[in-house]
Coordinates of C-alpha atoms in Angstrom, one line a residue:
M17 CA -15.9 36.6 -123.6
R18 CA -16.6 38.1 -120.2
R19 CA -17.7 35.4 -117.7
S20 CA -20.4 35.9 -115.1
R21 CA -19.2 37.0 -111.7
P22 CA -20.1 33.7 -109.8
T23 CA -18.3 31.7 -112.4
V24 CA -15.1 33.8 -112.1
I25 CA -15.1 33.7 -108.3
G26 CA -15.6 29.9 -108.3
M27 CA -12.5 29.5 -110.6
A28 CA -10.5 31.8 -108.4
L29 CA -11.3 29.8 -105.3
A30 CA -10.4 26.6 -107.1
L31 CA -7.0 28.0 -108.0
A32 CA -6.5 29.2 -104.4
L33 CA -7.3 25.7 -103.0
G34 CA -4.9 24.2 -105.5
G35 CA -2.0 26.2 -104.1
G36 CA -1.8 28.7 -106.8
L37 CA -2.1 31.7 -104.4
G38 CA 0.5 32.7 -101.7
G39 CA -0.4 32.8 -98.0
T40 CA 0.0 35.8 -95.6
A41 CA 3.2 35.5 -93.6
L42 CA 3.6 37.4 -90.3
V43 CA 6.8 39.5 -90.8
P44 CA 8.3 42.5 -89.0
A45 CA 6.9 45.9 -89.9
A46 CA 8.3 47.4 -93.2
A47 CA 9.0 51.0 -93.9
A48 CA 6.1 53.1 -95.2
V49 CA 5.7 53.0 -99.0
P50 CA 3.0 54.0 -101.5
A51 CA 0.3 51.5 -102.1
V52 CA 1.5 51.0 -105.7
A53 CA 4.9 50.0 -104.5
V54 CA 3.6 47.0 -102.4
Q55 CA 5.2 43.7 -103.4
R56 CA 3.4 42.2 -106.4
S57 CA 3.3 38.5 -107.3
G58 CA 4.1 37.1 -110.6
P59 CA 1.3 37.1 -113.2
A60 CA -1.8 35.5 -111.8
S61 CA -4.2 33.5 -113.8
M62 CA -6.7 35.5 -115.8
A63 CA -9.5 33.8 -113.8
V64 CA -8.2 34.9 -110.4
Q65 CA -7.4 38.4 -111.7
Q66 CA -10.9 38.7 -113.1
A67 CA -12.5 37.4 -109.9
G68 CA -10.6 39.9 -107.8
D69 CA -11.2 42.7 -110.1
D70 CA -14.9 42.0 -110.2
A71 CA -15.0 41.9 -106.4
I72 CA -13.1 45.1 -106.1
V73 CA -15.3 46.9 -108.7
Q74 CA -18.4 45.6 -107.0
H75 CA -17.2 46.8 -103.6
Y76 CA -16.2 50.2 -104.9
E77 CA -19.7 50.6 -106.4
Q78 CA -21.3 49.6 -103.1
L79 CA -19.2 52.3 -101.4
G80 CA -20.5 55.0 -103.9
G81 CA -17.9 54.7 -106.6
S82 CA -16.2 57.9 -107.6
A83 CA -18.5 59.9 -105.4
S84 CA -17.4 58.0 -102.3
F85 CA -14.6 58.9 -99.8
L86 CA -12.2 56.8 -101.9
G87 CA -12.3 59.1 -104.9
T88 CA -11.4 58.1 -108.4
P89 CA -9.2 55.1 -109.4
V90 CA -5.5 55.6 -109.7
G91 CA -4.2 53.3 -112.5
S92 CA -5.5 49.8 -112.9
A93 CA -5.9 46.9 -110.5
Y94 CA -2.7 45.0 -109.9
D95 CA -1.4 41.7 -108.4
I96 CA -0.3 41.5 -104.9
A97 CA 0.9 38.4 -103.1
G98 CA -2.2 36.3 -102.6
G99 CA -4.7 38.6 -104.2
R100 CA -5.4 41.9 -106.0
A101 CA -5.5 45.6 -105.2
Q102 CA -6.8 48.8 -106.6
D103 CA -5.6 52.2 -105.5
Y104 CA -7.8 55.3 -105.4
T105 CA -7.1 58.9 -104.7
A106 CA -8.0 58.5 -101.0
G107 CA -7.4 54.8 -100.3
T108 CA -7.1 51.2 -101.5
I109 CA -9.3 48.2 -101.9
Y110 CA -7.6 44.8 -101.3
W111 CA -9.0 41.4 -102.3
S112 CA -8.0 37.8 -101.6
P113 CA -10.1 34.6 -102.1
A114 CA -10.2 34.1 -98.4
T115 CA -11.0 37.6 -97.2
G116 CA -13.0 39.2 -100.0
A117 CA -12.7 42.9 -100.9
H118 CA -12.3 45.6 -98.3
E119 CA -11.1 49.1 -98.3
V120 CA -8.4 50.7 -96.2
H121 CA -7.8 54.5 -96.2
G122 CA -6.5 57.4 -94.2
A123 CA -4.2 57.1 -91.2
I124 CA -5.1 53.4 -90.8
R125 CA -4.0 52.7 -94.4
G126 CA -0.7 54.6 -93.7
R127 CA -0.1 52.4 -90.6
Y128 CA -1.1 49.3 -92.6
L129 CA 1.4 50.0 -95.3
A130 CA 4.1 50.8 -92.8
F131 CA 3.6 47.2 -91.6
G132 CA 4.0 45.8 -95.2
G133 CA 0.3 45.9 -96.3
P134 CA -1.1 42.5 -97.2
A135 CA 2.3 40.9 -97.4
G136 CA 3.2 42.1 -93.9
L137 CA 2.3 41.4 -90.3
L138 CA -1.4 41.9 -90.6
G139 CA -2.4 40.3 -93.9
F140 CA -5.5 41.2 -95.9
P141 CA -8.2 43.3 -94.4
L142 CA -11.3 41.6 -93.1
T143 CA -13.4 44.7 -92.8
D144 CA -13.7 48.2 -94.3
E145 CA -12.7 51.0 -92.0
T146 CA -15.5 51.1 -89.4
A147 CA -16.6 53.3 -86.6
T148 CA -15.6 51.8 -83.3
P149 CA -18.8 51.0 -81.4
G150 CA -19.1 53.1 -78.2
A151 CA -15.9 55.0 -78.9
A152 CA -15.0 58.0 -81.0
G153 CA -12.6 56.4 -83.5
R154 CA -12.2 54.0 -86.4
Y155 CA -10.7 50.6 -87.0
N156 CA -10.0 47.9 -89.6
D157 CA -9.7 44.2 -88.8
F158 CA -7.1 42.3 -90.7
A159 CA -6.4 38.6 -91.1
A160 CA -3.8 38.7 -88.3
G161 CA -4.8 41.8 -86.2
S162 CA -6.4 45.2 -86.2
I163 CA -5.5 48.8 -86.5
Y164 CA -7.4 51.3 -84.4
W165 CA -7.4 55.1 -84.8
S166 CA -8.8 58.0 -82.8
P167 CA -8.1 61.7 -83.2
A168 CA -6.2 61.7 -79.8
T169 CA -4.1 58.6 -80.3
G170 CA -3.5 58.1 -84.0
A171 CA -3.4 54.7 -85.7
H172 CA -1.8 51.7 -84.1
E173 CA -2.0 47.9 -84.6
V174 CA -2.9 45.3 -82.1
H175 CA -2.6 41.6 -82.8
G176 CA -2.2 38.1 -81.5
A177 CA -2.9 37.2 -77.8
I178 CA -2.7 40.9 -76.8
R179 CA -5.5 41.7 -79.3
G180 CA -7.5 38.8 -77.9
R181 CA -7.2 40.2 -74.3
Y182 CA -7.9 43.7 -75.6
L183 CA -11.1 42.6 -77.2
A184 CA -12.1 40.7 -74.0
F185 CA -11.9 44.0 -72.2
G186 CA -14.2 45.7 -74.8
G187 CA -11.6 47.1 -77.2
P188 CA -11.6 50.9 -77.6
A189 CA -14.9 51.2 -75.8
G190 CA -13.7 49.2 -72.9
L191 CA -11.4 49.6 -69.9
L192 CA -8.2 50.4 -71.9
G193 CA -9.4 52.8 -74.7
F194 CA -7.5 53.2 -77.9
P195 CA -3.9 51.9 -78.4
L196 CA -1.1 54.3 -78.0
T197 CA 1.5 52.0 -79.5
D198 CA 1.9 49.1 -81.9
E199 CA 2.8 45.8 -80.3
T200 CA 6.4 46.2 -79.3
A201 CA 9.1 44.1 -77.9
T202 CA 9.5 44.6 -74.1
P203 CA 13.0 46.1 -73.5
G204 CA 15.2 43.8 -71.5
A205 CA 12.5 41.0 -71.3
A206 CA 11.4 38.3 -73.6
G207 CA 7.9 39.4 -74.4
R208 CA 5.6 42.0 -76.1
Y209 CA 3.3 44.8 -75.1
N210 CA 0.8 47.4 -76.3
D211 CA 0.2 50.6 -74.4
F212 CA -3.4 51.9 -74.5
A213 CA -5.0 55.2 -73.5
A214 CA -5.8 53.8 -70.0
G215 CA -3.3 51.0 -69.5
S216 CA -1.2 48.3 -71.1
I217 CA -1.3 44.7 -72.0
Y218 CA 1.8 42.6 -71.6
W219 CA 2.5 39.2 -73.0
S220 CA 5.2 36.6 -72.7
P221 CA 5.3 32.9 -73.7
A222 CA 5.3 31.8 -70.0
T223 CA 2.6 34.2 -68.7
G224 CA 0.2 34.9 -71.6
A225 CA -1.4 38.3 -72.0
H226 CA -2.7 40.4 -69.1
E227 CA -3.6 44.0 -68.7
V228 CA -2.2 46.5 -66.1
H229 CA -3.7 49.9 -65.6
G230 CA -4.1 52.9 -63.4
A231 CA -2.0 53.4 -60.2
I232 CA -0.9 49.8 -60.3
R233 CA 0.5 50.2 -63.8
G234 CA 2.3 53.4 -62.6
R235 CA 3.9 51.5 -59.8
Y236 CA 4.7 48.6 -62.0
L237 CA 6.6 50.9 -64.5
A238 CA 8.4 52.5 -61.6
F239 CA 9.8 49.1 -60.8
G240 CA 10.9 48.6 -64.4
G241 CA 7.9 46.9 -65.9
P242 CA 8.5 43.4 -67.3
A243 CA 12.3 43.8 -67.1
G244 CA 12.2 44.9 -63.5
L245 CA 11.6 43.4 -60.1
L246 CA 8.2 41.9 -60.8
G247 CA 8.4 40.4 -64.3
F248 CA 5.4 39.9 -66.5
P249 CA 1.8 40.1 -65.1
L250 CA 0.1 36.8 -64.3
T251 CA -3.4 38.4 -63.9
D252 CA -5.4 41.3 -65.2
E253 CA -6.1 43.9 -62.5
T254 CA -8.7 42.2 -60.3
A255 CA -10.9 43.2 -57.4
T256 CA -9.4 42.1 -54.1
P257 CA -11.7 39.5 -52.6
G258 CA -13.2 40.8 -49.4
A259 CA -11.5 44.2 -49.5
A260 CA -12.2 47.4 -51.3
G261 CA -9.3 47.5 -53.7
R262 CA -7.6 46.1 -56.7
Y263 CA -4.4 44.0 -57.5
N264 CA -2.3 42.5 -60.2
D265 CA -0.2 39.4 -59.7
F266 CA 3.1 39.3 -61.5
A267 CA 5.7 36.6 -62.1
A268 CA 7.7 37.7 -59.1
G269 CA 5.2 39.5 -56.9
S270 CA 2.0 41.6 -56.7
I271 CA 0.9 45.2 -56.6
Y272 CA -2.1 46.1 -54.4
W273 CA -4.1 49.3 -54.6
S274 CA -6.9 50.8 -52.5
P275 CA -8.2 54.4 -52.4
A276 CA -6.7 55.0 -49.0
T277 CA -3.3 53.4 -49.5
G278 CA -2.4 53.8 -53.1
A279 CA -0.5 51.2 -55.1
H280 CA 2.4 49.2 -53.6
E281 CA 4.3 46.1 -54.5
V282 CA 4.7 43.0 -52.3
H283 CA 7.0 40.1 -53.3
G284 CA 9.1 37.2 -52.2
A285 CA 8.9 35.7 -48.7
I286 CA 7.1 38.8 -47.5
R287 CA 4.3 38.3 -50.0
G288 CA 4.1 34.7 -49.1
R289 CA 3.6 35.6 -45.4
Y290 CA 1.2 38.4 -46.4
L291 CA -1.0 36.0 -48.4
A292 CA -0.9 33.5 -45.5
F293 CA -2.5 36.2 -43.4
G294 CA -5.3 36.7 -46.0
G295 CA -3.7 39.5 -48.1
P296 CA -5.7 42.8 -48.2
A297 CA -8.8 41.2 -46.7
G298 CA -6.8 39.7 -43.8
L299 CA -5.1 40.9 -40.7
L300 CA -2.7 43.4 -42.3
G301 CA -4.9 45.2 -44.9
F302 CA -3.4 46.9 -47.9
P303 CA 0.3 47.7 -48.2
L304 CA 1.4 51.2 -47.4
T305 CA 4.9 50.8 -48.8
D306 CA 6.8 48.8 -51.4
E307 CA 9.2 46.3 -50.1
T308 CA 12.0 48.4 -48.6
A309 CA 15.5 47.8 -47.2
A310 CA 15.4 47.9 -43.4
P311 CA 17.5 50.9 -42.3
G312 CA 20.6 49.8 -40.5
A313 CA 19.8 46.1 -40.7
A314 CA 20.4 43.4 -43.3
G315 CA 16.8 42.7 -44.3
R316 CA 13.6 44.0 -45.9
Y317 CA 10.1 45.0 -44.9
N318 CA 6.7 46.2 -46.1
D319 CA 4.4 48.3 -44.0
F320 CA 0.6 47.6 -44.3
A321 CA -2.5 49.4 -43.1
A322 CA -2.5 47.4 -39.9
G323 CA 1.0 46.2 -39.4
S324 CA 4.3 45.3 -41.0
I325 CA 6.1 42.2 -42.3
Y326 CA 9.9 42.0 -41.8
W327 CA 12.3 39.6 -43.4
S328 CA 16.0 38.8 -43.1
P329 CA 18.0 35.8 -44.4
A330 CA 18.4 34.4 -41.0
T331 CA 14.8 34.8 -39.6
G332 CA 12.5 34.6 -42.6
A333 CA 9.4 36.7 -42.9
H334 CA 7.1 37.5 -39.9
E335 CA 4.4 40.0 -39.2
V336 CA 4.3 42.5 -36.3
H337 CA 1.2 44.6 -35.6
G338 CA -0.7 46.7 -33.1
A339 CA 0.8 47.7 -29.8
I340 CA 3.6 45.3 -30.1
R341 CA 4.7 46.9 -33.4
G342 CA 4.4 50.3 -31.9
R343 CA 6.8 49.3 -29.1
Y344 CA 9.1 47.5 -31.6
L345 CA 9.4 50.7 -33.7
E346 CA 10.1 52.8 -30.5
L347 CA 13.0 50.5 -29.9
G348 CA 14.4 51.0 -33.4
G349 CA 12.8 48.1 -35.2
P350 CA 15.2 45.6 -36.8
A351 CA 18.1 47.9 -36.3
G352 CA 17.4 48.2 -32.6
V353 CA 18.1 46.0 -29.6
L354 CA 15.4 43.4 -30.6
G355 CA 16.5 42.6 -34.1
F356 CA 14.2 40.9 -36.7
P357 CA 11.0 39.1 -35.6
L358 CA 11.3 35.3 -35.2
T359 CA 7.5 34.8 -34.9
D360 CA 4.3 36.4 -36.0
E361 CA 2.3 37.9 -33.2
T362 CA 1.0 34.9 -31.3
G363 CA -1.4 34.3 -28.4
T364 CA 0.1 33.5 -25.1
P365 CA -0.5 30.0 -23.6
D366 CA -2.6 31.6 -20.7
G367 CA -5.0 32.8 -23.4
V368 CA -4.8 36.4 -22.1
G369 CA -2.0 38.2 -24.0
R370 CA 0.0 38.3 -27.2
Y371 CA 3.7 38.2 -28.0
N372 CA 6.4 38.3 -30.7
H373 CA 9.8 36.8 -30.3
F374 CA 12.7 38.6 -32.0
S375 CA 16.3 37.7 -32.9
G376 CA 18.0 40.1 -30.5
S377 CA 21.3 38.9 -29.1
N378 CA 22.0 37.9 -25.5
A379 CA 19.5 35.0 -25.2
G380 CA 16.9 36.5 -27.5
S381 CA 14.3 39.1 -27.1
S382 CA 10.5 39.4 -27.0
I383 CA 7.6 41.9 -26.7
Y384 CA 4.7 40.8 -24.6
W385 CA 1.3 42.5 -24.4
S386 CA -1.8 42.1 -22.3
P387 CA -4.9 44.3 -21.9
A388 CA -3.9 45.1 -18.4
T389 CA -0.2 45.8 -19.0
G390 CA 0.3 47.0 -22.5
A391 CA 3.3 46.1 -24.6
H392 CA 6.8 45.8 -23.1
E393 CA 10.0 44.3 -24.2
V394 CA 12.0 41.6 -22.4
Y395 CA 15.5 40.5 -23.6
G396 CA 18.8 39.2 -22.6
A397 CA 19.5 37.6 -19.3
I398 CA 16.4 39.1 -17.7
R399 CA 14.3 37.4 -20.4
A400 CA 16.1 34.1 -19.9
Q401 CA 15.3 34.2 -16.2
W402 CA 11.6 35.1 -16.8
A403 CA 11.4 32.2 -19.3
A404 CA 12.9 29.8 -16.8
L405 CA 10.3 30.9 -14.3
G406 CA 7.4 30.2 -16.8
W407 CA 6.9 33.4 -18.8
E408 CA 3.6 35.1 -18.1
R409 CA 2.3 32.1 -16.2
S410 CA 5.0 32.5 -13.6
R411 CA 4.4 34.3 -10.3
L412 CA 5.7 37.5 -11.9
G413 CA 3.0 37.7 -14.5
Y414 CA 3.3 40.0 -17.5
P415 CA 5.9 42.8 -17.9
T416 CA 4.8 46.2 -16.9
S417 CA 7.9 48.0 -18.1
G418 CA 10.6 47.5 -20.7
E419 CA 14.1 46.9 -19.6
Y420 CA 15.7 50.0 -18.2
G421 CA 19.0 51.0 -16.5
I422 CA 19.5 51.0 -12.8
T423 CA 22.7 51.7 -10.8
G424 CA 25.0 48.9 -11.6
G425 CA 22.7 47.0 -13.9
R426 CA 19.3 46.6 -15.7
R427 CA 15.8 45.9 -14.7
N428 CA 12.3 44.8 -15.9
D429 CA 9.2 45.3 -13.8
F430 CA 6.4 42.8 -13.9
Q431 CA 2.8 42.6 -12.5
H432 CA 4.0 40.9 -9.3
G433 CA 7.7 41.8 -9.1
S434 CA 10.8 42.6 -10.9
I435 CA 13.9 41.0 -12.3
L436 CA 17.2 42.8 -11.8
W437 CA 20.5 42.2 -13.5
H438 CA 23.7 43.3 -11.8
S439 CA 26.5 43.9 -14.2
A440 CA 29.4 43.6 -11.8
S441 CA 28.5 40.1 -10.8
G442 CA 26.2 39.1 -13.7
R443 CA 23.7 38.1 -11.0
I444 CA 20.0 37.9 -11.8
E445 CA 17.8 38.9 -8.9
V446 CA 14.1 38.1 -8.8
I447 CA 11.9 40.4 -6.7
Y448 CA 8.4 39.3 -5.9
T449 CA 6.2 42.2 -4.7
S450 CA 2.8 40.6 -4.3
I451 CA 1.8 40.0 -0.7
P452 CA -0.1 36.8 0.1
P453 CA -3.3 37.5 2.0
A454 CA -2.0 35.6 5.0
L455 CA 0.7 38.2 5.5
L456 CA -1.6 41.2 5.6
G457 CA -2.3 42.7 9.0
V458 CA 0.5 40.7 10.7
D459 CA 4.1 41.3 11.7
L460 CA 5.5 37.9 10.6
E461 CA 7.6 36.2 13.3
R462 CA 8.2 32.9 11.6
I463 CA 8.0 31.6 8.0
P464 CA 4.9 29.4 7.8
T465 CA 6.4 26.1 6.9
A466 CA 7.0 22.6 8.3
Q467 CA 10.4 22.3 6.5
K468 CA 13.5 22.7 8.6
V469 CA 14.7 26.0 7.1
V470 CA 16.0 29.2 8.7
A471 CA 16.0 32.8 7.4
L472 CA 19.1 34.8 8.5
T473 CA 18.3 38.5 8.5
F474 CA 20.5 41.4 9.1
D475 CA 19.5 45.0 10.1
A476 CA 21.7 47.9 8.9
G477 CA 21.2 51.3 10.6
A478 CA 24.3 52.3 12.5
N479 CA 27.5 51.4 10.6
D480 CA 28.9 48.6 8.4
A481 CA 31.6 47.3 10.7
G482 CA 30.5 43.7 10.4
L483 CA 29.3 43.7 6.8
R484 CA 32.4 42.4 5.0
S485 CA 32.9 39.6 7.6
I486 CA 29.3 38.6 7.3
L487 CA 29.4 38.6 3.5
A488 CA 32.6 36.5 3.5
T489 CA 31.1 33.9 5.9
L490 CA 27.8 33.6 3.9
A491 CA 29.8 33.2 0.7
A492 CA 32.1 30.6 2.1
N493 CA 29.1 28.6 3.3
G494 CA 26.8 29.2 0.3
V495 CA 24.1 30.7 2.6
P496 CA 21.7 33.4 1.5
G497 CA 20.5 36.2 3.7
T498 CA 18.1 39.1 3.8
F499 CA 19.4 42.6 4.7
F500 CA 17.1 45.3 6.0
L501 CA 18.6 48.7 5.1
T502 CA 17.7 52.2 6.2
G503 CA 17.9 55.0 3.6
D504 CA 20.3 56.9 5.8
W505 CA 22.6 53.9 6.0
V506 CA 22.6 53.6 2.2
N507 CA 23.4 57.3 1.9
Q508 CA 26.3 56.8 4.4
F509 CA 27.7 53.7 2.7
P510 CA 26.6 54.1 -0.9
S511 CA 28.7 51.2 -2.3
D512 CA 27.6 48.7 0.3
P513 CA 24.2 47.8 -1.2
A514 CA 26.0 46.6 -4.4
L515 CA 28.2 44.3 -2.3
I516 CA 25.0 42.8 -0.8
Y517 CA 23.0 42.2 -3.9
N518 CA 26.0 41.2 -6.1
A519 CA 26.7 38.5 -3.5
G520 CA 23.2 37.1 -4.1
H521 CA 21.4 38.3 -1.1
R522 CA 18.0 39.9 -0.6
I523 CA 17.3 43.5 0.5
G524 CA 14.4 44.8 2.6
N525 CA 13.2 48.2 3.8
H526 CA 14.0 49.4 7.3
S527 CA 12.7 53.0 7.0
M528 CA 14.5 56.1 6.0
T529 CA 15.7 57.4 9.4
H530 CA 14.8 54.6 11.9
P531 CA 12.1 56.3 13.9
D532 CA 9.5 54.8 16.2
F533 CA 6.6 54.3 13.8
T534 CA 4.0 54.2 16.5
A535 CA 4.8 57.9 17.2
L536 CA 4.3 58.9 13.5
T537 CA 1.2 60.0 11.6
D538 CA 0.1 57.9 8.6
A539 CA 1.6 60.5 6.2
Q540 CA 4.9 60.4 8.0
I541 CA 5.0 56.6 7.9
T542 CA 4.3 56.7 4.1
A543 CA 7.1 59.2 3.6
E544 CA 9.6 57.1 5.7
I545 CA 8.8 54.0 3.7
S546 CA 8.8 55.6 0.3
S547 CA 11.9 57.6 0.9
A548 CA 13.8 54.5 1.9
Q549 CA 12.5 52.7 -1.1
R550 CA 13.7 55.4 -3.5
T551 CA 17.1 55.6 -1.9
I552 CA 17.6 51.8 -2.1
E553 CA 16.4 51.7 -5.7
A554 CA 18.8 54.5 -6.6
A555 CA 21.6 52.3 -5.3
G556 CA 20.5 49.5 -7.7
G557 CA 18.5 47.4 -5.3
D558 CA 14.8 46.8 -4.5
P559 CA 13.5 46.3 -1.0
L560 CA 9.9 45.2 -1.9
P561 CA 8.0 43.6 -0.4
F562 CA 9.8 43.2 2.9
F563 CA 9.6 45.8 5.7
R564 CA 10.9 45.7 9.2
F565 CA 9.8 48.2 11.8
P566 CA 12.6 50.1 13.6
F567 CA 12.9 48.9 17.2
G568 CA 10.2 46.4 16.4
A569 CA 7.7 49.1 17.4
R570 CA 4.4 48.5 15.6
D571 CA 0.6 48.2 16.1
S572 CA -2.3 47.4 13.8
R573 CA -2.4 50.9 12.3
T574 CA 1.3 51.0 11.4
I575 CA 1.1 47.4 10.0
A576 CA -1.8 48.5 7.8
D577 CA 0.2 51.5 6.6
A578 CA 3.1 49.2 5.7
N579 CA 0.8 46.9 3.8
A580 CA -0.8 49.8 2.0
A581 CA 2.7 50.8 0.8
G582 CA 3.1 47.3 -0.8
Y583 CA 5.1 45.7 2.1
A584 CA 4.7 42.7 4.3
A585 CA 5.9 43.4 7.8
I586 CA 8.6 41.0 8.9
R587 CA 9.6 40.7 12.6
W588 CA 11.7 37.8 13.9
T589 CA 11.6 34.6 15.8
V590 CA 14.7 35.4 17.8
D591 CA 16.8 38.5 18.3
T592 CA 20.5 37.5 19.0
L593 CA 21.0 40.7 21.1
G594 CA 24.4 40.8 19.6
W595 CA 23.9 44.5 19.0
Q596 CA 24.1 45.0 22.8
G597 CA 27.8 44.2 22.7
T598 CA 29.9 42.2 25.2
M599 CA 28.1 43.7 28.2
N600 CA 31.4 44.5 30.0
G601 CA 32.9 41.2 28.8
T602 CA 30.1 39.0 30.0
R603 CA 29.0 38.0 26.5
G604 CA 30.8 36.6 23.5
P605 CA 29.9 34.9 20.2
G606 CA 28.7 31.9 22.1
F607 CA 25.9 33.9 23.6
V608 CA 24.6 34.6 20.1
V609 CA 24.9 31.0 19.0
Q610 CA 23.1 29.8 22.2
R611 CA 20.1 32.1 21.7
I612 CA 19.6 31.0 18.0
M613 CA 19.9 27.3 18.7
A614 CA 17.5 27.6 21.7
S615 CA 14.9 29.0 19.3
A616 CA 15.6 26.7 16.4
Q617 CA 12.4 25.6 14.6
P618 CA 11.1 25.3 11.1
G619 CA 10.7 28.7 9.5
E620 CA 12.8 30.5 12.2
I621 CA 13.6 34.1 11.4
V622 CA 16.9 35.2 13.0
L623 CA 17.6 38.9 13.7
M624 CA 21.3 39.9 13.5
H625 CA 23.0 43.3 12.9
L626 CA 25.7 44.6 10.6
G627 CA 27.0 47.4 12.8
S628 CA 29.3 47.4 15.8
N629 CA 28.3 48.2 19.4
P630 CA 28.9 52.0 19.9
D631 CA 30.4 51.4 23.4
D632 CA 32.9 48.5 22.9
G633 CA 33.0 48.3 19.1
S634 CA 32.2 44.6 19.1
T635 CA 30.5 42.8 16.2
L636 CA 29.3 39.7 18.0
D637 CA 26.8 38.7 15.3
A638 CA 29.6 38.7 12.6
A639 CA 31.9 36.7 15.0
A640 CA 29.2 34.1 15.8
L641 CA 27.9 33.6 12.3
P642 CA 30.3 30.7 11.3
Q643 CA 29.2 28.7 14.3
V644 CA 25.5 29.6 13.8
I645 CA 25.6 28.2 10.3
S646 CA 27.6 25.1 11.4
Q647 CA 25.3 24.2 14.3
L648 CA 22.1 24.8 12.4
R649 CA 23.3 22.6 9.6
A650 CA 24.3 19.9 12.1
A651 CA 20.8 20.1 13.4
G652 CA 19.4 19.5 9.9
Y653 CA 18.5 23.0 8.9
G654 CA 18.9 24.7 5.5
F655 CA 18.8 28.4 4.8
V656 CA 16.4 30.6 2.7
T657 CA 15.7 34.2 2.1
L658 CA 12.4 35.7 3.2
D659 CA 11.1 35.1 -0.3
A660 CA 10.2 31.7 1.1
A661 CA 7.5 33.5 3.1
L662 CA 5.7 34.5 -0.1
G663 CA 4.7 30.9 -1.0

């Protein structure tokens, strides 16, 4: 006797709850087989068979029976693990107590059977094949996943956490479109993925499921995807907060994209530093490059829209941007003289400028910038001297040039002077060029001080007969001097300036040809001073800011001209007159000593000469110098260069 349909279904459910029906195991995909060859269970109870058959028949009739897209039945209904099935000429209806009866046909059915049908990965269908809302395709949901089909992509399954993420993005009608692959093991990495028409979703036990698409996905795949540099994604593609772009975070880095910069990866210590500066919305903007090996240097870098971050094992990761970065790259970047950055760009203590320190050898290296001076590098011994003076807050101020070569050494110029390094002696010479207002308009005859100090000065215009003796005496006694050189004398004795500055002495300007300045036009005065300056600089020295008028001839006009050329006019407290010679044997070294001691006073400026008398060949100043030093010291005097006059 045929039971009513509700009675049969009730009996079937009771049997299922009692454990009489098998569950749906998730197993690897099986090879494609005809529906009739799907694994069948042993004989089911008549009640379950009848319930399933009734549900299948009822669903078939609801779909239109033999006039429907399924066509006519093929054989009879049959047992399958956990339920029943009936094949038709164009599809199959599957039934289980838990899922009810649903049809599967066409390409989706083919893919379903390839995965083992109800006994395989996906289990029994939960829906008939249905049009995908908002997208030109079809799908079936199953107990453990879905199969989606479109004319362009074919049929592919999506399941588990990847399917959950896919549906969160709108399924086929959403961001990613239809699947292009079934869920697949990620080569070389412990995870799974599906590719879709407009992106991919990757999953691993540690990271969960996240989508990657567009240019970021292209860059990600170029880096090897999950098995490459970046590992599995930690986020879906996300709008960058505060910046017009997108990003994905990955297990070992991030990829950022903007319309202007494209997609580039950032990882490791560089990424950490980048995020510390606000990422794309911060100082540096979006990346312009992936992390890249620094050419010629053992480190890495990323360029960004507004700067770069450099990393090395010894220095860590630091950013460089703006004018400082421009100068850094001109000097060769990490492979150049400056090496890798040791700091990010930092404000100077005076609140005016900016700087980066670098790892360059020889006492380190830096680039300093200010609005007035631009960006210039300082390194090695010159930098060490500038640092000892107080950096930008010293009398020198900010650098106005990078380090450059001079005869016999190297040099940096600053706002108020220069630092010179002389290779032969290793000596560092500090030149101050700013003139205190008190020295303008005057021809200084004495250093304005109450301290008992004397400045020994030596004029060079004729010859160098006394030079070596004078230098030896000064060295033996540890006394500095200031030497006023004419350009003609430098040209006549080109190696002598190096002897002077390598011995630690100061150089001043004594004109080019030693004329009477009061007889010259302003233009001629300017030419005399500038020509001498260039000649002395070509020899490796710097005469600024001290100028001495030839013959002591000057007036207010000529002093103003000297000041306009950047010089303070320096006269003397006492002229030894040693240049006059022995005066037919009536004078000797004692005459020189007596004149100096008679004028001894705090700030005394002593005028002596390097050359010999043209008539008797005497060098009285050189001969008197040991006694001059001895007696001045005995009287309590010390010795300074004319830099003491600058305050």
